[in-house]
Short mmCIF file of C-alpha atoms in Angstrom, two decimals:
data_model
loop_
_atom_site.label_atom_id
_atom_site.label_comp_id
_atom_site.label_asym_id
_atom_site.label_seq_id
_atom_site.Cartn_x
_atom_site.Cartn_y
_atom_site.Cartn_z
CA UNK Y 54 -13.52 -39.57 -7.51
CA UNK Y 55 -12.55 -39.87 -10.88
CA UNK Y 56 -11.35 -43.56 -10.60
CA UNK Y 57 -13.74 -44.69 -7.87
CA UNK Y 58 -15.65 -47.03 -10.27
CA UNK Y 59 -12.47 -48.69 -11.80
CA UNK Y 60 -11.26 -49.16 -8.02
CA UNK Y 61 -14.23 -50.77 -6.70
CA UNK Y 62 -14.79 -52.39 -9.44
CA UNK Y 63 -11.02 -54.34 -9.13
CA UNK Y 64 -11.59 -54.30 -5.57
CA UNK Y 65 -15.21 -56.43 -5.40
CA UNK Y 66 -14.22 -58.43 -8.01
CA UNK Y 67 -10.83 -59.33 -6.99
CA UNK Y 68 -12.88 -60.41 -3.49
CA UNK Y 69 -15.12 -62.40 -5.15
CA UNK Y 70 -13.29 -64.36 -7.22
CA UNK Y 71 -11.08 -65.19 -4.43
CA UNK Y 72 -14.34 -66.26 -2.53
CA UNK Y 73 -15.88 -68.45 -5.17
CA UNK Y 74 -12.50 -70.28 -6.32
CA UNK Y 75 -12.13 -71.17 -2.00
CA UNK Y 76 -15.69 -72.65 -2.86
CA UNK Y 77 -14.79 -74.50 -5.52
CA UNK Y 78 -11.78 -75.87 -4.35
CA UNK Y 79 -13.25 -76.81 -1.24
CA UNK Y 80 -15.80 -78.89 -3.30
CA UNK Y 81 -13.06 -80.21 -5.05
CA UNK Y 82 -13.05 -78.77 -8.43
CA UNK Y 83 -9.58 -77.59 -9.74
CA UNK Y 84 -9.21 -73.84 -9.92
CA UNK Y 85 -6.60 -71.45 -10.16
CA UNK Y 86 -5.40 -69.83 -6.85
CA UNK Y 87 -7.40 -66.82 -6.72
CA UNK Y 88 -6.59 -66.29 -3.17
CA UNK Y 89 -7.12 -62.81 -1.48
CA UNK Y 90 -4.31 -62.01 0.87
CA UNK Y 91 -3.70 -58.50 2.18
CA UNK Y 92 -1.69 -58.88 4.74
CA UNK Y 93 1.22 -60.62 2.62
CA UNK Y 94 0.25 -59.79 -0.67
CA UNK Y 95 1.28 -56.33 -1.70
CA UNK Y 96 -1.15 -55.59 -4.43
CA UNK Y 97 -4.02 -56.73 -2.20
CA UNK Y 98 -2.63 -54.73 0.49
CA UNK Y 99 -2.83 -51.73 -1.59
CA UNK Y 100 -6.18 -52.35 -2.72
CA UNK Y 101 -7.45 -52.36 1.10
CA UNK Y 102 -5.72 -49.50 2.08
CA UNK Y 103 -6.89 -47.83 -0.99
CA UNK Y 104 -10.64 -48.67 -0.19
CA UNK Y 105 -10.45 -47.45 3.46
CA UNK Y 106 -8.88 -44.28 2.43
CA UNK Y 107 -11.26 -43.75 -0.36
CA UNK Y 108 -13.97 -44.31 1.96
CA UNK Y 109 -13.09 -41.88 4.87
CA UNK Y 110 -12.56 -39.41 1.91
CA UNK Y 111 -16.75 -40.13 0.87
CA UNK Y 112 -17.79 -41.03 4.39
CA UNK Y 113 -19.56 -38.24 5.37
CA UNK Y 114 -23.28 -40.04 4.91
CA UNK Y 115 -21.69 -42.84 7.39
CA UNK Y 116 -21.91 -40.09 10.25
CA UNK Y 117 -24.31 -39.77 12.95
CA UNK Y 118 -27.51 -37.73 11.13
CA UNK Y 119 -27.04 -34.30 12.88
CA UNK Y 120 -23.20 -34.53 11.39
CA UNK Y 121 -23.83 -35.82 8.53
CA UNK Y 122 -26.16 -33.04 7.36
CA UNK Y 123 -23.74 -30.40 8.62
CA UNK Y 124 -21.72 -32.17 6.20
CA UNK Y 125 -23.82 -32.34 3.51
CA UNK Y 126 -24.64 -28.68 3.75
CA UNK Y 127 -21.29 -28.21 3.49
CA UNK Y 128 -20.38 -29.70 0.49
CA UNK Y 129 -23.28 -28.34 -1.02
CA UNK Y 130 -22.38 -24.97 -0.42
CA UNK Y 131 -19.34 -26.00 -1.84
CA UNK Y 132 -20.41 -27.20 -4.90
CA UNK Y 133 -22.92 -23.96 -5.10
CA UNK Y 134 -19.48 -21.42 -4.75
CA UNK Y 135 -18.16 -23.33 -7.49
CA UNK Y 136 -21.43 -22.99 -9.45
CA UNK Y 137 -21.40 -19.47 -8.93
CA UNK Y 138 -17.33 -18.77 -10.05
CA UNK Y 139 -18.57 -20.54 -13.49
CA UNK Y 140 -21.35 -18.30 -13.73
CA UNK Y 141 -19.37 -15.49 -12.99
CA UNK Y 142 -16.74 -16.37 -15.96
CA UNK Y 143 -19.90 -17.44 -18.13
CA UNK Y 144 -18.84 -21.22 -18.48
CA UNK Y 145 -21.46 -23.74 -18.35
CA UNK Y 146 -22.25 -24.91 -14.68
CA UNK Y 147 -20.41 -28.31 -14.45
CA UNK Y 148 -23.94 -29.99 -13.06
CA UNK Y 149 -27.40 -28.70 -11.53
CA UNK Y 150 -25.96 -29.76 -8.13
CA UNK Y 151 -23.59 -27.37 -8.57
CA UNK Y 152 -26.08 -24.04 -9.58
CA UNK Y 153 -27.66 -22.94 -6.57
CA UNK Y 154 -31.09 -21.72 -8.20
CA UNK Y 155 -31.73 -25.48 -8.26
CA UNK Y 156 -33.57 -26.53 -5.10
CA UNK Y 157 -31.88 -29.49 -3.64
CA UNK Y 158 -33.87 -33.07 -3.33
CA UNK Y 159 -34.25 -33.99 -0.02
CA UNK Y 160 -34.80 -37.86 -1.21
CA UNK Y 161 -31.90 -37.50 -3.26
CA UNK Y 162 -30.09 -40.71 -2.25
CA UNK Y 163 -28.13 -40.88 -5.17
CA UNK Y 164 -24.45 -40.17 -3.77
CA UNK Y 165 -25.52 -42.90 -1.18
CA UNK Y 166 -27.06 -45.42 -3.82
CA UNK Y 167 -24.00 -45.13 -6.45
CA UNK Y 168 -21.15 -44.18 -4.60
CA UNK Y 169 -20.83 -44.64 -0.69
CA UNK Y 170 -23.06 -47.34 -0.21
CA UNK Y 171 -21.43 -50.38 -2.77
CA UNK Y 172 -18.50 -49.49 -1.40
CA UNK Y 173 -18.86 -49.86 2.22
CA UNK Y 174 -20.70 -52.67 1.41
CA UNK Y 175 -17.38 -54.19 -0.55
CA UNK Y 176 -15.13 -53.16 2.44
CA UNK Y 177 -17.84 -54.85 5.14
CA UNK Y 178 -17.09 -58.17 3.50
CA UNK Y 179 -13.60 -57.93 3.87
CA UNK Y 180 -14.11 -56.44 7.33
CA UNK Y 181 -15.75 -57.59 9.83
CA UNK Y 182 -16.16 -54.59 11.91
CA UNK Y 183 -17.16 -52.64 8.89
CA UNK Y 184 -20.28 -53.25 9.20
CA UNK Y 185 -21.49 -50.87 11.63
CA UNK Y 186 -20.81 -48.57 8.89
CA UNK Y 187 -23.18 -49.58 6.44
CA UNK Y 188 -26.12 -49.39 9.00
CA UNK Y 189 -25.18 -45.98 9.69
CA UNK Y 190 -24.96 -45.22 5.87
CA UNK Y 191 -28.56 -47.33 5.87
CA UNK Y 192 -30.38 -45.03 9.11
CA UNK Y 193 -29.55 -41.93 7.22
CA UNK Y 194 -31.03 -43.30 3.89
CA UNK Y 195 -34.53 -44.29 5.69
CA UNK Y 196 -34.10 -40.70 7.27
CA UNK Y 197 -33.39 -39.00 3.82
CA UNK Y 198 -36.08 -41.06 2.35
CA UNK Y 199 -38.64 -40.67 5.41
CA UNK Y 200 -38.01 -36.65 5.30
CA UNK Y 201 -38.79 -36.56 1.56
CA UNK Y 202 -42.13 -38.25 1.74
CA UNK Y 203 -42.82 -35.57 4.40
CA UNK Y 204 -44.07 -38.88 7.12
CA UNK Y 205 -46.11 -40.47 4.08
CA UNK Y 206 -45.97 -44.20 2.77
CA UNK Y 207 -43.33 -44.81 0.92
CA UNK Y 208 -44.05 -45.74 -2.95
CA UNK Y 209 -43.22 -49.54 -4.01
CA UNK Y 210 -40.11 -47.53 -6.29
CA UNK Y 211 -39.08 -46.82 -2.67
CA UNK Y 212 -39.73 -49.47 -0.92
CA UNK Y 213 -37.83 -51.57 -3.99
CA UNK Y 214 -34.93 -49.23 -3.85
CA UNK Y 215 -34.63 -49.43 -0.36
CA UNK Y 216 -34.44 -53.45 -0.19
CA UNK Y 217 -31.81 -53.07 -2.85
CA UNK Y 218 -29.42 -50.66 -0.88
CA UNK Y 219 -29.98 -53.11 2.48
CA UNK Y 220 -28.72 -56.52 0.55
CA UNK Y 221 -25.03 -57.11 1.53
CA UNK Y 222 -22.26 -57.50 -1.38
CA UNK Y 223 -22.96 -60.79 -3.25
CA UNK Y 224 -19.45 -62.32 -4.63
CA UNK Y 225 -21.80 -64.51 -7.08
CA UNK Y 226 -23.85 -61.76 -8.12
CA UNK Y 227 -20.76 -59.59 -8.51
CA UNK Y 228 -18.96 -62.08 -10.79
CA UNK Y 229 -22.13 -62.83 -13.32
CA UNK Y 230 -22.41 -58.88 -13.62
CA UNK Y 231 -18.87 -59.05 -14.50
CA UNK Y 232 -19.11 -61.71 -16.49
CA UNK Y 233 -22.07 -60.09 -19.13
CA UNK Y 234 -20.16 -57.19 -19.54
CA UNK Y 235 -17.06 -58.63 -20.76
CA UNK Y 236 -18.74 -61.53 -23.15
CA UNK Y 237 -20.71 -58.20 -24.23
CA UNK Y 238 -17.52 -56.93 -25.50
CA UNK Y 239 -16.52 -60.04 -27.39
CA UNK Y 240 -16.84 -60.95 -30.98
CA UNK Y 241 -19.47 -63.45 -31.77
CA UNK Y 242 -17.27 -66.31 -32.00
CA UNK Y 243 -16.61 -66.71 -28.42
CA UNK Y 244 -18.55 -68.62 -26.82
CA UNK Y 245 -19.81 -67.96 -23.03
CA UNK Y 246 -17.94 -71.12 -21.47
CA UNK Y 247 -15.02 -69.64 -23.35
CA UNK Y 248 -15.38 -66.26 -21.73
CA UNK Y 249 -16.12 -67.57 -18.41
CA UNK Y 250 -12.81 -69.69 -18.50
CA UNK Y 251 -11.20 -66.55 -20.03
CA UNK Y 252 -12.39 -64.17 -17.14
CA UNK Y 253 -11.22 -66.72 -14.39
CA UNK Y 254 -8.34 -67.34 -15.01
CA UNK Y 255 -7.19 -63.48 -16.90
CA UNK Y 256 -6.29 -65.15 -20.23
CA UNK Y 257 -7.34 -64.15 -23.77
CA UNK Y 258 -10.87 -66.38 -24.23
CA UNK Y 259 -9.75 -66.86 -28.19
CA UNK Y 260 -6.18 -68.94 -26.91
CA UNK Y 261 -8.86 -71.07 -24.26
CA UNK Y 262 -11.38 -73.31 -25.18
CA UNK Y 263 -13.01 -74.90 -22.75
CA UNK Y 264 -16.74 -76.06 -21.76
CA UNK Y 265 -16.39 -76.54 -18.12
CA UNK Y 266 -16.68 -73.27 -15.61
CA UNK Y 267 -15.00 -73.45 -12.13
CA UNK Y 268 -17.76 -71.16 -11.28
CA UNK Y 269 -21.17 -73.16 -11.55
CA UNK Y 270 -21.75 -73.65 -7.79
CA UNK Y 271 -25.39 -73.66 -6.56
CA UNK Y 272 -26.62 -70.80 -4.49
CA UNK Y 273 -27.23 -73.01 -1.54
CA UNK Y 274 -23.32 -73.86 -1.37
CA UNK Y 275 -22.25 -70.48 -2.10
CA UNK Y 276 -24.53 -69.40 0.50
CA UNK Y 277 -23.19 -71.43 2.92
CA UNK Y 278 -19.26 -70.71 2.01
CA UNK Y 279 -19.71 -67.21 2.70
CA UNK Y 280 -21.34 -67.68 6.20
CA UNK Y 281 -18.34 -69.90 6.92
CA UNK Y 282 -15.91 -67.55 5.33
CA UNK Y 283 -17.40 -64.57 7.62
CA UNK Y 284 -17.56 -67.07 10.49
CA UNK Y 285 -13.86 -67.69 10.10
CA UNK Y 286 -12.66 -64.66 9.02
CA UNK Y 287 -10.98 -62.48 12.13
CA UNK Y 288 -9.86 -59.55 9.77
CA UNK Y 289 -8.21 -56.56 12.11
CA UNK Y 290 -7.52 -53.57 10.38
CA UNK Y 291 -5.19 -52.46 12.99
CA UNK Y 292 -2.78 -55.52 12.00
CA UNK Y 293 -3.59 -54.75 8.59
CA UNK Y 294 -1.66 -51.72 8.54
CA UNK Y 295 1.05 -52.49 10.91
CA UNK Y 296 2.57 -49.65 11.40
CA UNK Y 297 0.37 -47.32 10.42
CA UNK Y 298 -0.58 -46.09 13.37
CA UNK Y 299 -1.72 -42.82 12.54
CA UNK Y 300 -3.36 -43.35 9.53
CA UNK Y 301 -5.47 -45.82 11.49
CA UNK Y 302 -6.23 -43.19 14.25
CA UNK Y 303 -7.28 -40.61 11.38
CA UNK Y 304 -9.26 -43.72 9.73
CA UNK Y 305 -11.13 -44.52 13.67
CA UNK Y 306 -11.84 -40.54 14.17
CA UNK Y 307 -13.51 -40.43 10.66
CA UNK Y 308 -16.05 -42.82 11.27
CA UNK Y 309 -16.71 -41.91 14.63
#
C-alpha cells in the first residue's frame, strides 16, 4: 500500500496520455507516440500486471456483500489486534481504525472512495471485462451508504459523493489534474503552454518553448474517441499474460 498512489498515478496517466495523443493524431495534429501497448511493450506490461495484482490484493469491497463484510470484519479485527499489541508496549496506536474503543462508521466509504474504487476504475478502461467489478465495488457503496442512514434520504453531501464515485475514469480530466500539479511546482517563469509541452512530451519545460498544446481537443471529440477506443478495444487478460496461467486462475477466483 505504500506505493499505491505513485502506481496509479503512472498507471492512469500513462493511459491517458496514450488516449488523447491517438485523438490528436487522428485529427491530424503531430504528437509524440504516446502509444499504450502491453502486450509488446514490457514496461506497460508490467504496469498491467502490477494493477491487477494490486487490485486482487485490495479487492475485498469488489465481493458479493455477505463476503465482503466477512472480509471487512476481518481486517478490522486485524487492524484492532494490532491496535491492541501497541497498546500493550505503550506506543501510540498507528490510527483510530486501528484502536478498537473507536466504534467503526458504517458509512465509512473511505477505503472505497480513495483507494479501491479509482483504481478499478483505471483498470476498467483498459479492460473491458473489468467492469463488472466496479459495479460490484458501486452495490456495496449504496449498501454501506444505505445502512448508515439507517433507510433515510440520503443528504445532497451523499448524493454528490455518490455521483462522483459512479463517473468512469476520464483520460482528459486525468491529464488537466496532472497538469496543475506539476505547473504548481514550477518557478514563475514557465509559462503553462510551456509546461503543457513539457509534460507531453517528458522534457524539462525551461529547454521547450512552445505555445501550441497537442492536448486542446474539445470534449465532444474526446468524447467520441473514447467510445470508439472502447468500441474497438478487445483487451483479454488471459492473452495478456500468456503464460500465466495460474496467476490468472488466482486473479478469476479473487473476484469471483
Amino acid at each position: 500500500m505504500a506505493t499505491h498512489f505513485d502506481h496509479l498515478q503512472t498507471y492512469s496517466e500513462r493511459l491517458a496520455k496514450s488516449t488523447i495523443s491517438t485523438q490528436a493524431s487522428t485529427n491530424g495534429a503531430t504528437t509524440a507516440n504516446l502509444g499504450f501497448d502491453d502486450r509488446t511493450v514490457e514496461a506497460d506490461r508490467l504496469l498491467s500486471l502490477q494493477s491487477l495484482m494490486h487490485m486482487v490484493d485490495i479487492g475485498n469491497v469488489a465481493r458479493p456483500g455477505d463476503v465482503a463484510d466477512r472480509w471487512s470484519q476481518a481486517i478490522r479485527e486485524e487492524n484492532w489486534s494490532q491496535g491492541d499489541d501497541e497498546k500493550k508496549s505503550k506506543v501510540p496506536i498507528a490510527s483510530p481504525l486501528f484502536d478498537r474503543a473507536v466504534p467503526p462508521n458504517p458509512n465509512n466509504t473511505f477505503f472505497i472512495d480513495v483507494f479501491a474504487l479509482p483504481l478499478a476504475k483505471v483498470l476498467a478502461f483498459r479492460f473491458n471485462g473489468f467492469q463488472p467489478v466496479v459495479d460490484q465495488i458501486l452495490n456495496n457503496r449504496r449498501r454501506m451508504v444505505k445502512d448508515g442512514a439507517s433507510g433515510g434520504p440520503l443528504s445532497p453531501e451523499q448524493e454528490a459523493a455518490a455521483a462522483s464515485a459512479a463517473a468512469p475514469f476520464d483520460p482528459q480530466a486525468c491529464l488537466t489534474m496532472a497538469l496543475k500539479k506539476y505547473t504548481a511546482s514550477l518557478p514563475p517563469s514557465i509559462s503553462a503552454p510551456q509546461a503543457a509541452a513539457a509534460a507531453e512530451e517528458g522534457t524539462s519545460p525551461s529547454k521547450k518553448a512552445t505555445t501550441d498544446s497537442n492536448l486542446n481537443i474539445s470534449d465532444g471529440e474526446t468524447k467520441e474517441s473514447l467510445s470508439s477506443l472502447l468500441r474497438d478495444t478487445q483487451a483479454d487478460v488471459a492473452s495478456l499474460l500468456n503464460d500465466k496461467e495460474l496467476l490468472l486462475a488466482d486473479l478469476e477466483k479473487a473476484l469471483d
